[in-house]
mmCIF file of C-alpha atoms and ligand atoms in Angstrom:
data_model
loop_
_atom_site.group_PDB
_atom_site.id
_atom_site.type_symbol
_atom_site.label_atom_id
_atom_site.label_comp_id
_atom_site.label_asym_id
_atom_site.label_seq_id
_atom_site.Cartn_x
_atom_site.Cartn_y
_atom_site.Cartn_z
ATOM 1 C CA MET Z 1 -2.649 17.834 15.010
ATOM 2 C CA ILE Z 2 -4.458 16.987 18.375
ATOM 3 C CA ALA Z 3 -2.091 16.730 21.220
ATOM 4 C CA LYS Z 4 -1.556 13.168 22.333
ATOM 5 C CA LYS Z 5 -2.064 12.854 25.960
ATOM 6 C CA SER Z 6 -1.293 9.032 26.159
ATOM 7 C CA LYS Z 7 1.074 6.424 24.266
ATOM 8 C CA VAL Z 8 -1.670 3.772 24.709
ATOM 9 C CA SER Z 9 -4.284 4.050 22.099
ATOM 10 C CA ILE Z 10 -7.762 3.333 22.179
ATOM 11 C CA ILE Z 11 -6.984 0.288 19.889
ATOM 12 C CA ASP Z 12 -4.824 -1.141 22.864
ATOM 13 C CA VAL Z 13 -7.989 -0.441 25.135
ATOM 14 C CA ALA Z 14 -10.264 -2.368 22.833
ATOM 15 C CA GLN Z 15 -7.922 -5.285 22.723
ATOM 16 C CA LYS Z 16 -7.238 -5.477 26.138
ATOM 17 C CA ALA Z 17 -11.169 -5.583 26.939
ATOM 18 C CA GLY Z 18 -11.994 -7.634 24.119
ATOM 19 C CA VAL Z 19 -14.593 -5.222 22.627
ATOM 20 C CA SER Z 20 -14.156 -2.817 19.309
ATOM 21 C CA PRO Z 21 -12.459 0.561 19.311
ATOM 22 C CA ALA Z 22 -15.984 1.944 18.680
ATOM 23 C CA THR Z 23 -17.339 0.444 22.141
ATOM 24 C CA VAL Z 24 -14.557 1.942 24.050
ATOM 25 C CA SER Z 25 -15.567 5.431 22.279
ATOM 26 C CA ARG Z 26 -19.125 4.874 23.238
ATOM 27 C CA VAL Z 27 -18.461 4.028 26.761
ATOM 28 C CA LEU Z 28 -15.739 6.949 27.434
ATOM 29 C CA ASN Z 29 -17.848 9.483 25.655
ATOM 30 C CA LYS Z 30 -21.142 8.085 26.544
ATOM 31 C CA THR Z 31 -22.940 8.525 23.175
ATOM 32 C CA ALA Z 32 -24.687 5.304 23.324
ATOM 33 C CA ARG Z 33 -25.870 2.397 25.682
ATOM 34 C CA VAL Z 34 -23.428 -0.052 26.439
ATOM 35 C CA SER Z 35 -24.067 -3.217 28.796
ATOM 36 C CA PRO Z 36 -22.766 -2.833 32.687
ATOM 37 C CA GLU Z 37 -20.520 -6.082 31.550
ATOM 38 C CA LEU Z 38 -18.718 -4.188 28.805
ATOM 39 C CA THR Z 39 -18.593 -1.056 30.383
ATOM 40 C CA LYS Z 40 -16.917 -2.781 33.234
ATOM 41 C CA LYS Z 41 -14.201 -4.485 30.942
ATOM 42 C CA VAL Z 42 -13.677 -1.233 28.866
ATOM 43 C CA LEU Z 43 -13.218 0.886 32.328
ATOM 44 C CA SER Z 44 -10.726 -1.666 33.800
ATOM 45 C CA ALA Z 45 -8.725 -2.307 30.451
ATOM 46 C CA VAL Z 46 -8.672 1.944 30.561
ATOM 47 C CA ASN Z 47 -7.298 1.600 34.368
ATOM 48 C CA GLU Z 48 -4.788 -0.913 33.779
ATOM 49 C CA LEU Z 49 -3.422 0.347 30.518
ATOM 50 C CA ASN Z 50 -3.398 4.168 32.321
ATOM 51 C CA TYR Z 51 -5.323 5.206 28.992
ATOM 52 C CA VAL Z 52 -5.896 8.975 28.865
ATOM 53 C CA PRO Z 53 -8.462 9.986 26.193
ATOM 54 C CA ASP Z 54 -8.021 12.690 24.072
ATOM 55 C CA PRO Z 55 -9.862 15.626 26.047
ATOM 56 C CA PHE Z 56 -11.127 17.065 22.349
ATOM 57 C CA ALA Z 57 -12.238 13.760 21.022
ATOM 58 C CA HIS Z 58 -16.378 13.551 21.015
ATOM 59 C CA GLY Z 59 -16.462 9.821 20.049
ATOM 60 C CA LEU Z 60 -16.988 7.887 17.002
ATOM 61 C CA LYS Z 61 -19.667 9.107 14.451
ATOM 62 C CA THR Z 62 -22.077 11.005 16.318
ATOM 63 C CA LYS Z 63 -22.897 12.947 13.012
ATOM 64 C CA ARG Z 64 -21.207 13.396 9.614
ATOM 65 C CA THR Z 65 -18.161 15.429 9.341
ATOM 66 C CA LYS Z 66 -18.137 15.426 5.597
ATOM 67 C CA SER Z 67 -14.172 14.262 6.132
ATOM 68 C CA ILE Z 68 -12.652 10.869 5.343
ATOM 69 C CA GLY Z 69 -8.870 9.735 6.316
ATOM 70 C CA LEU Z 70 -6.361 8.394 3.690
ATOM 71 C CA ILE Z 71 -3.396 6.485 5.527
ATOM 72 C CA ILE Z 72 -0.342 6.005 3.223
ATOM 73 C CA SER Z 73 2.934 4.510 4.539
ATOM 74 C CA ASP Z 74 5.421 6.428 2.448
ATOM 75 C CA ILE Z 75 4.644 10.040 1.393
ATOM 76 C CA THR Z 76 8.069 10.179 -0.718
ATOM 77 C CA ASN Z 77 6.959 7.278 -2.681
ATOM 78 C CA PRO Z 78 5.484 9.248 -6.044
ATOM 79 C CA PHE Z 79 2.787 6.580 -6.256
ATOM 80 C CA PHE Z 80 1.241 8.008 -3.013
ATOM 81 C CA PRO Z 81 0.884 11.981 -3.900
ATOM 82 C CA GLU Z 82 -0.618 10.747 -7.520
ATOM 83 C CA LEU Z 83 -3.016 8.207 -5.564
ATOM 84 C CA ALA Z 84 -3.965 10.943 -3.212
ATOM 85 C CA ARG Z 85 -4.881 13.532 -5.817
ATOM 86 C CA GLY Z 86 -7.387 11.191 -7.142
ATOM 87 C CA VAL Z 87 -8.962 10.810 -3.644
ATOM 88 C CA GLU Z 88 -8.870 14.468 -2.973
ATOM 89 C CA ASP Z 89 -10.193 15.500 -6.388
ATOM 90 C CA TYR Z 90 -13.071 13.177 -5.949
ATOM 91 C CA VAL Z 91 -13.979 13.554 -2.349
ATOM 92 C CA SER Z 92 -13.877 17.568 -2.725
ATOM 93 C CA SER Z 93 -16.078 17.523 -5.805
ATOM 94 C CA VAL Z 94 -18.661 15.763 -3.809
ATOM 95 C CA GLY Z 95 -18.380 18.091 -0.668
ATOM 96 C CA TYR Z 96 -16.249 16.140 1.476
ATOM 97 C CA SER Z 97 -12.369 16.692 2.445
ATOM 98 C CA LEU Z 98 -9.616 14.573 2.970
ATOM 99 C CA ILE Z 99 -6.983 14.135 5.849
ATOM 100 C CA LEU Z 100 -3.727 12.386 4.639
ATOM 101 C CA CYS Z 101 -1.860 10.614 7.255
ATOM 102 C CA ASN Z 102 1.621 9.102 6.304
ATOM 103 C CA THR Z 103 2.801 6.487 8.654
ATOM 104 C CA ASP Z 104 6.403 5.546 7.404
ATOM 105 C CA ALA Z 105 5.121 2.228 7.284
ATOM 106 C CA LYS Z 106 5.301 1.887 10.951
ATOM 107 C CA VAL Z 107 2.359 -0.208 12.951
ATOM 108 C CA GLU Z 108 2.558 2.162 15.788
ATOM 109 C CA ASN Z 109 2.060 5.244 13.466
ATOM 110 C CA GLU Z 110 -0.964 3.550 11.834
ATOM 111 C CA LYS Z 111 -2.850 2.820 15.019
ATOM 112 C CA ARG Z 112 -2.263 6.379 16.305
ATOM 113 C CA TYR Z 113 -3.774 7.881 13.221
ATOM 114 C CA VAL Z 114 -6.747 5.360 12.954
ATOM 115 C CA GLU Z 115 -7.038 6.805 16.601
ATOM 116 C CA LEU Z 116 -6.858 10.197 15.592
ATOM 117 C CA LEU Z 117 -9.227 10.030 12.843
ATOM 118 C CA LEU Z 118 -11.881 8.298 14.622
ATOM 119 C CA ASN Z 119 -11.666 10.890 17.545
ATOM 120 C CA LYS Z 120 -12.121 13.546 14.561
ATOM 121 C CA ARG Z 121 -15.139 11.788 13.557
ATOM 122 C CA ILE Z 122 -14.246 11.148 9.977
ATOM 123 C CA ASP Z 123 -16.848 9.414 8.095
ATOM 124 C CA GLY Z 124 -15.094 6.801 6.674
ATOM 125 C CA LEU Z 125 -11.268 5.361 6.395
ATOM 126 C CA MET Z 126 -9.113 4.363 3.290
ATOM 127 C CA PHE Z 127 -6.377 2.061 3.988
ATOM 128 C CA THR Z 128 -3.273 1.365 1.795
ATOM 129 C CA SER Z 129 -2.166 -1.863 4.054
ATOM 130 C CA LEU Z 130 -3.281 -3.887 6.303
ATOM 131 C CA ARG Z 131 -0.191 -3.104 8.779
ATOM 132 C CA VAL Z 132 -2.897 -1.801 11.591
ATOM 133 C CA GLY Z 133 -3.964 -5.320 12.020
ATOM 134 C CA GLU Z 134 -6.777 -7.317 10.177
ATOM 135 C CA ASP Z 135 -8.575 -7.423 13.767
ATOM 136 C CA VAL Z 136 -8.618 -3.602 13.694
ATOM 137 C CA ILE Z 137 -10.267 -3.295 10.442
ATOM 138 C CA LYS Z 138 -12.785 -6.122 11.380
ATOM 139 C CA SER Z 139 -13.814 -4.344 14.027
ATOM 140 C CA LEU Z 140 -14.193 -1.149 12.545
ATOM 141 C CA LEU Z 141 -16.187 -2.970 9.844
ATOM 142 C CA SER Z 142 -18.423 -4.421 12.356
ATOM 143 C CA ASP Z 143 -19.044 -1.191 13.998
ATOM 144 C CA GLY Z 144 -20.289 0.195 10.390
ATOM 145 C CA VAL Z 145 -17.135 2.414 10.221
ATOM 146 C CA PRO Z 146 -17.065 2.546 6.116
ATOM 147 C CA CYS Z 147 -13.382 1.433 5.056
ATOM 148 C CA VAL Z 148 -11.573 0.779 1.703
ATOM 149 C CA LEU Z 149 -8.470 -0.715 1.305
ATOM 150 C CA VAL Z 150 -6.683 0.848 -1.884
ATOM 151 C CA GLY Z 151 -4.200 -0.858 -3.965
ATOM 152 C CA ARG Z 152 -4.050 -4.407 -1.692
ATOM 153 C CA LYS Z 153 -6.471 -7.105 -1.575
ATOM 154 C CA PRO Z 154 -7.916 -8.443 1.629
ATOM 155 C CA GLU Z 155 -7.535 -11.891 1.855
ATOM 156 C CA ASN Z 156 -9.257 -12.517 5.118
ATOM 157 C CA ILE Z 157 -11.586 -9.697 5.684
ATOM 158 C CA GLU Z 158 -15.226 -10.517 4.495
ATOM 159 C CA GLY Z 159 -16.743 -7.399 3.156
ATOM 160 C CA LEU Z 160 -13.942 -5.085 2.997
ATOM 161 C CA ILE Z 161 -14.247 -3.390 -0.415
ATOM 162 C CA TYR Z 162 -10.943 -2.712 -2.216
ATOM 163 C CA VAL Z 163 -9.560 -1.180 -5.483
ATOM 164 C CA VAL Z 164 -6.773 -2.660 -6.750
ATOM 165 C CA THR Z 165 -4.845 -3.220 -10.016
ATOM 166 C CA ASP Z 166 -4.583 -6.988 -11.000
ATOM 167 C CA ASN Z 167 -1.051 -7.441 -9.777
ATOM 168 C CA TYR Z 168 -0.457 -10.986 -10.562
ATOM 169 C CA LYS Z 169 -1.168 -10.229 -14.195
ATOM 170 C CA GLY Z 170 1.364 -7.307 -13.926
ATOM 171 C CA GLY Z 171 3.956 -9.794 -12.878
ATOM 172 C CA CYS Z 172 3.103 -12.367 -15.570
ATOM 173 C CA ILE Z 173 3.358 -9.149 -18.124
ATOM 174 C CA ALA Z 174 6.884 -8.362 -16.841
ATOM 175 C CA GLY Z 175 8.012 -12.041 -16.879
ATOM 176 C CA GLU Z 176 6.523 -12.620 -20.399
ATOM 177 C CA TYR Z 177 8.076 -9.530 -21.895
ATOM 178 C CA LEU Z 178 11.709 -9.972 -20.539
ATOM 179 C CA PHE Z 179 11.584 -13.719 -21.751
ATOM 180 C CA LYS Z 180 10.652 -12.675 -25.066
ATOM 181 C CA LEU Z 181 13.493 -10.349 -25.273
ATOM 182 C CA GLY Z 182 15.706 -13.158 -24.910
ATOM 183 C CA HIS Z 183 16.805 -13.258 -21.186
ATOM 184 C CA LYS Z 184 17.533 -16.409 -19.571
ATOM 185 C CA ARG Z 185 18.779 -15.131 -15.931
ATOM 186 C CA PHE Z 186 16.482 -13.058 -13.870
ATOM 187 C CA VAL Z 187 16.441 -11.213 -10.559
ATOM 188 C CA HIS Z 188 13.248 -10.245 -9.156
ATOM 189 C CA VAL Z 189 13.305 -7.796 -6.250
ATOM 190 C CA SER Z 190 9.983 -8.058 -4.819
ATOM 191 C CA GLY Z 191 7.738 -5.819 -2.621
ATOM 192 C CA PRO Z 192 7.431 -6.825 1.038
ATOM 193 C CA LEU Z 193 6.079 -10.399 1.251
ATOM 194 C CA ASP Z 194 3.555 -9.885 3.944
ATOM 195 C CA ASN Z 195 2.017 -7.612 1.618
ATOM 196 C CA SER Z 196 -0.266 -8.895 -0.974
ATOM 197 C CA ALA Z 197 0.915 -6.652 -3.927
ATOM 198 C CA GLY Z 198 4.324 -8.000 -3.130
ATOM 199 C CA ARG Z 199 3.342 -11.717 -3.335
ATOM 200 C CA GLU Z 200 1.209 -11.388 -6.277
ATOM 201 C CA ARG Z 201 3.749 -9.500 -8.736
ATOM 202 C CA LEU Z 202 6.143 -12.048 -7.505
ATOM 203 C CA ALA Z 203 3.860 -15.075 -8.124
ATOM 204 C CA GLY Z 204 3.024 -13.730 -11.423
ATOM 205 C CA PHE Z 205 6.635 -13.070 -12.794
ATOM 206 C CA ILE Z 206 7.598 -16.680 -11.425
ATOM 207 C CA ASP Z 207 4.844 -18.374 -13.301
ATOM 208 C CA ALA Z 208 5.244 -16.762 -16.446
ATOM 209 C CA LEU Z 209 8.898 -17.534 -16.561
ATOM 210 C CA LYS Z 210 8.217 -21.142 -15.295
ATOM 211 C CA LYS Z 211 5.656 -21.525 -18.261
ATOM 212 C CA HIS Z 212 8.977 -21.244 -20.350
ATOM 213 C CA LYS Z 213 10.792 -23.696 -18.387
ATOM 214 C CA VAL Z 214 12.852 -21.049 -16.480
ATOM 215 C CA LYS Z 215 13.192 -21.753 -12.832
ATOM 216 C CA GLY Z 216 15.517 -22.762 -10.174
ATOM 217 C CA LYS Z 217 18.901 -20.918 -10.018
ATOM 218 C CA ASN Z 218 17.901 -18.872 -13.037
ATOM 219 C CA ILE Z 219 15.594 -16.662 -10.935
ATOM 220 C CA LYS Z 220 16.633 -15.375 -7.843
ATOM 221 C CA VAL Z 221 14.451 -13.065 -5.802
ATOM 222 C CA ILE Z 222 15.382 -10.227 -3.300
ATOM 223 C CA GLU Z 223 12.857 -9.000 -0.964
ATOM 224 C CA GLY Z 224 12.387 -5.528 -1.226
ATOM 225 C CA ASP Z 225 10.462 -2.662 0.729
ATOM 226 C CA PHE Z 226 9.154 -0.641 -2.062
ATOM 227 C CA THR Z 227 11.462 2.452 -1.206
ATOM 228 C CA MET Z 228 13.954 3.921 -3.443
ATOM 229 C CA GLU Z 229 16.734 3.273 -0.649
ATOM 230 C CA GLY Z 230 15.700 0.062 -0.867
ATOM 231 C CA GLY Z 231 15.931 -0.347 -4.499
ATOM 232 C CA TYR Z 232 19.403 1.427 -4.197
ATOM 233 C CA ARG Z 233 20.534 -1.351 -1.804
ATOM 234 C CA SER Z 234 19.289 -4.153 -3.632
ATOM 235 C CA ALA Z 235 21.450 -2.993 -6.723
ATOM 236 C CA ARG Z 236 24.558 -3.521 -4.598
ATOM 237 C CA GLU Z 237 23.221 -7.333 -3.811
ATOM 238 C CA ILE Z 238 22.637 -8.131 -7.504
ATOM 239 C CA LEU Z 239 26.032 -6.611 -8.530
ATOM 240 C CA ARG Z 240 27.457 -9.544 -6.056
ATOM 241 C CA LEU Z 241 25.762 -12.385 -7.878
ATOM 242 C CA ASN Z 242 27.799 -14.484 -10.339
ATOM 243 C CA PRO Z 243 26.888 -15.182 -12.700
ATOM 244 C CA LEU Z 244 25.130 -11.551 -12.948
ATOM 245 C CA PRO Z 245 21.528 -11.593 -14.367
ATOM 246 C CA THR Z 246 20.608 -10.102 -17.645
ATOM 247 C CA ALA Z 247 17.066 -8.969 -16.756
ATOM 248 C CA ILE Z 248 15.645 -7.616 -13.473
ATOM 249 C CA PHE Z 249 12.187 -6.784 -12.273
ATOM 250 C CA PHE Z 250 11.395 -4.558 -9.718
ATOM 251 C CA ALA Z 251 8.249 -4.539 -7.791
ATOM 252 C CA ASN Z 252 7.715 -0.883 -7.842
ATOM 253 C CA ASP Z 253 9.376 2.248 -9.795
ATOM 254 C CA ALA Z 254 10.542 3.757 -6.882
ATOM 255 C CA MET Z 255 12.882 0.626 -6.081
ATOM 256 C CA ALA Z 256 13.971 0.691 -9.776
ATOM 257 C CA ILE Z 257 14.993 4.415 -9.860
ATOM 258 C CA GLY Z 258 16.795 3.720 -6.713
ATOM 259 C CA ALA Z 259 19.120 1.111 -8.301
ATOM 260 C CA LEU Z 260 19.379 2.819 -11.692
ATOM 261 C CA GLN Z 261 21.040 5.642 -9.257
ATOM 262 C CA ARG Z 262 23.595 3.066 -7.849
ATOM 263 C CA PHE Z 263 23.943 1.567 -11.497
ATOM 264 C CA TRP Z 264 24.923 4.893 -12.618
ATOM 265 C CA GLU Z 265 27.349 5.429 -9.811
ATOM 266 C CA GLU Z 266 29.079 1.914 -10.600
ATOM 267 C CA LYS Z 267 29.196 3.286 -14.378
ATOM 268 C CA ILE Z 268 26.848 0.329 -15.408
ATOM 269 C CA SER Z 269 25.138 1.102 -18.673
ATOM 270 C CA ILE Z 270 21.559 0.492 -18.745
ATOM 271 C CA PRO Z 271 20.012 -1.492 -20.828
ATOM 272 C CA ASP Z 272 23.496 -2.802 -21.673
ATOM 273 C CA VAL Z 273 24.467 -4.516 -18.754
ATOM 274 C CA PHE Z 274 20.746 -5.155 -17.312
ATOM 275 C CA SER Z 275 17.187 -4.968 -18.858
ATOM 276 C CA ILE Z 276 15.045 -3.089 -16.084
ATOM 277 C CA VAL Z 277 11.298 -3.275 -15.722
ATOM 278 C CA GLY Z 278 9.440 -1.483 -12.867
ATOM 279 C CA PHE Z 279 5.687 -1.430 -12.096
ATOM 280 C CA ASP Z 280 3.400 1.680 -11.179
ATOM 281 C CA ASN Z 281 4.286 4.297 -14.116
ATOM 282 C CA ILE Z 282 4.909 7.175 -11.659
ATOM 283 C CA LYS Z 283 5.201 10.223 -13.644
ATOM 284 C CA VAL Z 284 8.881 10.570 -12.928
ATOM 285 C CA SER Z 285 9.575 7.046 -14.479
ATOM 286 C CA SER Z 286 9.710 8.653 -17.968
ATOM 287 C CA LEU Z 287 12.083 11.323 -16.859
ATOM 288 C CA VAL Z 288 14.705 9.180 -15.364
ATOM 289 C CA SER Z 289 17.810 7.913 -17.509
ATOM 290 C CA PRO Z 290 17.099 5.782 -19.413
ATOM 291 C CA PRO Z 291 13.550 6.035 -19.089
ATOM 292 C CA LEU Z 292 12.099 3.190 -17.214
ATOM 293 C CA THR Z 293 10.214 0.582 -19.073
ATOM 294 C CA THR Z 294 7.223 -0.447 -16.634
ATOM 295 C CA ILE Z 295 4.247 -2.039 -15.801
ATOM 296 C CA SER Z 296 1.214 0.651 -15.524
ATOM 297 C CA GLN Z 297 -1.222 1.145 -12.782
ATOM 298 C CA GLU Z 298 -3.827 4.087 -13.270
ATOM 299 C CA ILE Z 299 -3.044 5.503 -10.035
ATOM 300 C CA TYR Z 300 -5.242 8.512 -10.374
ATOM 301 C CA LYS Z 301 -8.095 6.408 -11.136
ATOM 302 C CA ILE Z 302 -7.294 4.042 -8.247
ATOM 303 C CA GLY Z 303 -7.583 7.045 -5.956
ATOM 304 C CA GLN Z 304 -10.732 8.528 -7.635
ATOM 305 C CA LEU Z 305 -12.605 4.931 -7.502
ATOM 306 C CA SER Z 306 -11.628 4.067 -3.919
ATOM 307 C CA ALA Z 307 -12.883 7.551 -3.050
ATOM 308 C CA ARG Z 308 -16.109 6.957 -5.055
ATOM 309 C CA GLU Z 309 -16.750 3.730 -3.178
ATOM 310 C CA LEU Z 310 -16.117 4.943 0.198
ATOM 311 C CA ILE Z 311 -18.603 7.782 -0.227
ATOM 312 C CA LYS Z 312 -21.231 5.294 -1.614
ATOM 313 C CA ILE Z 313 -20.901 3.277 1.604
ATOM 314 C CA ILE Z 314 -20.818 6.382 3.785
ATOM 315 C CA GLU Z 315 -23.992 7.477 2.181
ATOM 316 C CA GLY Z 316 -25.700 3.954 2.752
ATOM 317 C CA GLU Z 317 -25.092 2.397 -0.737
ATOM 318 C CA LYS Z 318 -23.108 -0.967 -1.266
ATOM 319 C CA GLY Z 319 -19.607 -0.511 -2.281
ATOM 320 C CA GLU Z 320 -18.151 -2.918 -4.949
ATOM 321 C CA PRO Z 321 -14.569 -4.363 -5.362
ATOM 322 C CA ILE Z 322 -12.758 -3.051 -8.317
ATOM 323 C CA VAL Z 323 -9.780 -4.875 -10.205
ATOM 324 C CA LEU Z 324 -8.164 -2.629 -12.684
ATOM 325 C CA GLU Z 325 -5.918 -4.201 -15.839
ATOM 326 C CA PRO Z 326 -2.108 -3.323 -15.432
ATOM 327 C CA LYS Z 327 -0.470 -2.526 -18.825
ATOM 328 C CA LEU Z 328 2.984 -2.635 -20.053
ATOM 329 C CA ILE Z 329 4.781 0.627 -21.047
ATOM 330 C CA GLU Z 330 7.861 0.421 -23.093
ATOM 331 C CA ARG Z 331 10.531 2.822 -22.854
ATOM 332 C CA ARG Z 332 14.389 2.479 -23.003
ATOM 333 C CA SER Z 333 15.378 0.478 -20.081
ATOM 334 C CA CYS Z 334 15.352 -3.310 -21.785
ATOM 335 C CA ARG Z 335 16.914 -4.416 -25.003
ATOM 336 C CA CYS Z 336 16.388 -7.467 -26.649
ATOM 337 C CA ILE Z 337 19.390 -9.904 -26.649
ATOM 338 C CA LYS Z 338 18.427 -12.694 -28.943
HETATM 339 O O1 RIB O 401 3.394 0.479 -0.874
HETATM 340 C C1 RIB O 401 3.795 1.159 -2.061
HETATM 341 C C2 RIB O 401 3.578 0.373 -3.512
HETATM 342 O O2 RIB O 401 2.305 -0.425 -3.307
HETATM 343 C C3 RIB O 401 3.678 1.404 -4.594
HETATM 344 O O3 RIB O 401 4.873 1.614 -5.310
HETATM 345 C C4 RIB O 401 2.550 0.666 -5.496
HETATM 346 O O4 RIB O 401 3.361 -0.202 -6.367
HETATM 347 C C5 RIB O 401 1.496 -0.004 -4.679
HETATM 348 O O5 RIB O 401 0.992 -0.858 -4.668
#
């Protein structure tokens, strides 16, 4: 890893100067002509913030490095290794290599990695969240840095190519399925609601139940965080509800598995007490007890397609947004109560 000389990042300097990170890089590395006015703004932001650039950095994209960066938020969520595997298999098949960065869902880590990857002159970037800030991604795009968003839909960034599962439809499938099993009281443990996947899964679930006139106090939403620990904590919250729900839809498998652990510790038998549906179909979801019914995303394929689109953009072609279909995988964590 490149030694970090300054806590201030190139993105902070760019924001202070009102220019893009690439412009800061061009001024500092003298890789292209920048107007005297912008140069002055950049240098005064550098001085004010005491920014010390990485001495090994050579600026942005002076020539191809045949490497791309994938920024993920949680390496412990098995969704991401499978996704990364899809990306890596694709990029290595076409002669590129992958740099994988884990941010622990922290904005400052994400900013640091964007900077590090730019300094390493990667040819393109894959984001799995917009946590770094829409303005940063917009400025990367306007500087011609190829970017793809994976697993999320950008709402306000024109031209950002994405590869995603239809999360709204996945939420609908979960709601419809649990309703048809005869359930009347539901809990949804959502993903973070500042995240489009979290919001769309929630909206689909609620809309499917509304169609069957289930609403109000019969649907309780607990905001989760997509982690196993968060799922474990949510189970504690669910057990305090009165009356208890009979069906729970978790916005991802990691949270469902965390909750299964808690229910097991409390000697609560699943699916006798609660019917549980997850989302993702990570490999381990078929190995837990009981095997988890879930809404499947084609995780490896999402990785491959995202990599394919990114490389198309890097090589001067036009990328295209891709939306994949979710699918119900029935296992043994639900029961019919009709
Ligand atoms: O951020 C993690 C989650 O987002 C995954 O579990 C998957 O559901 C993805 O969309």
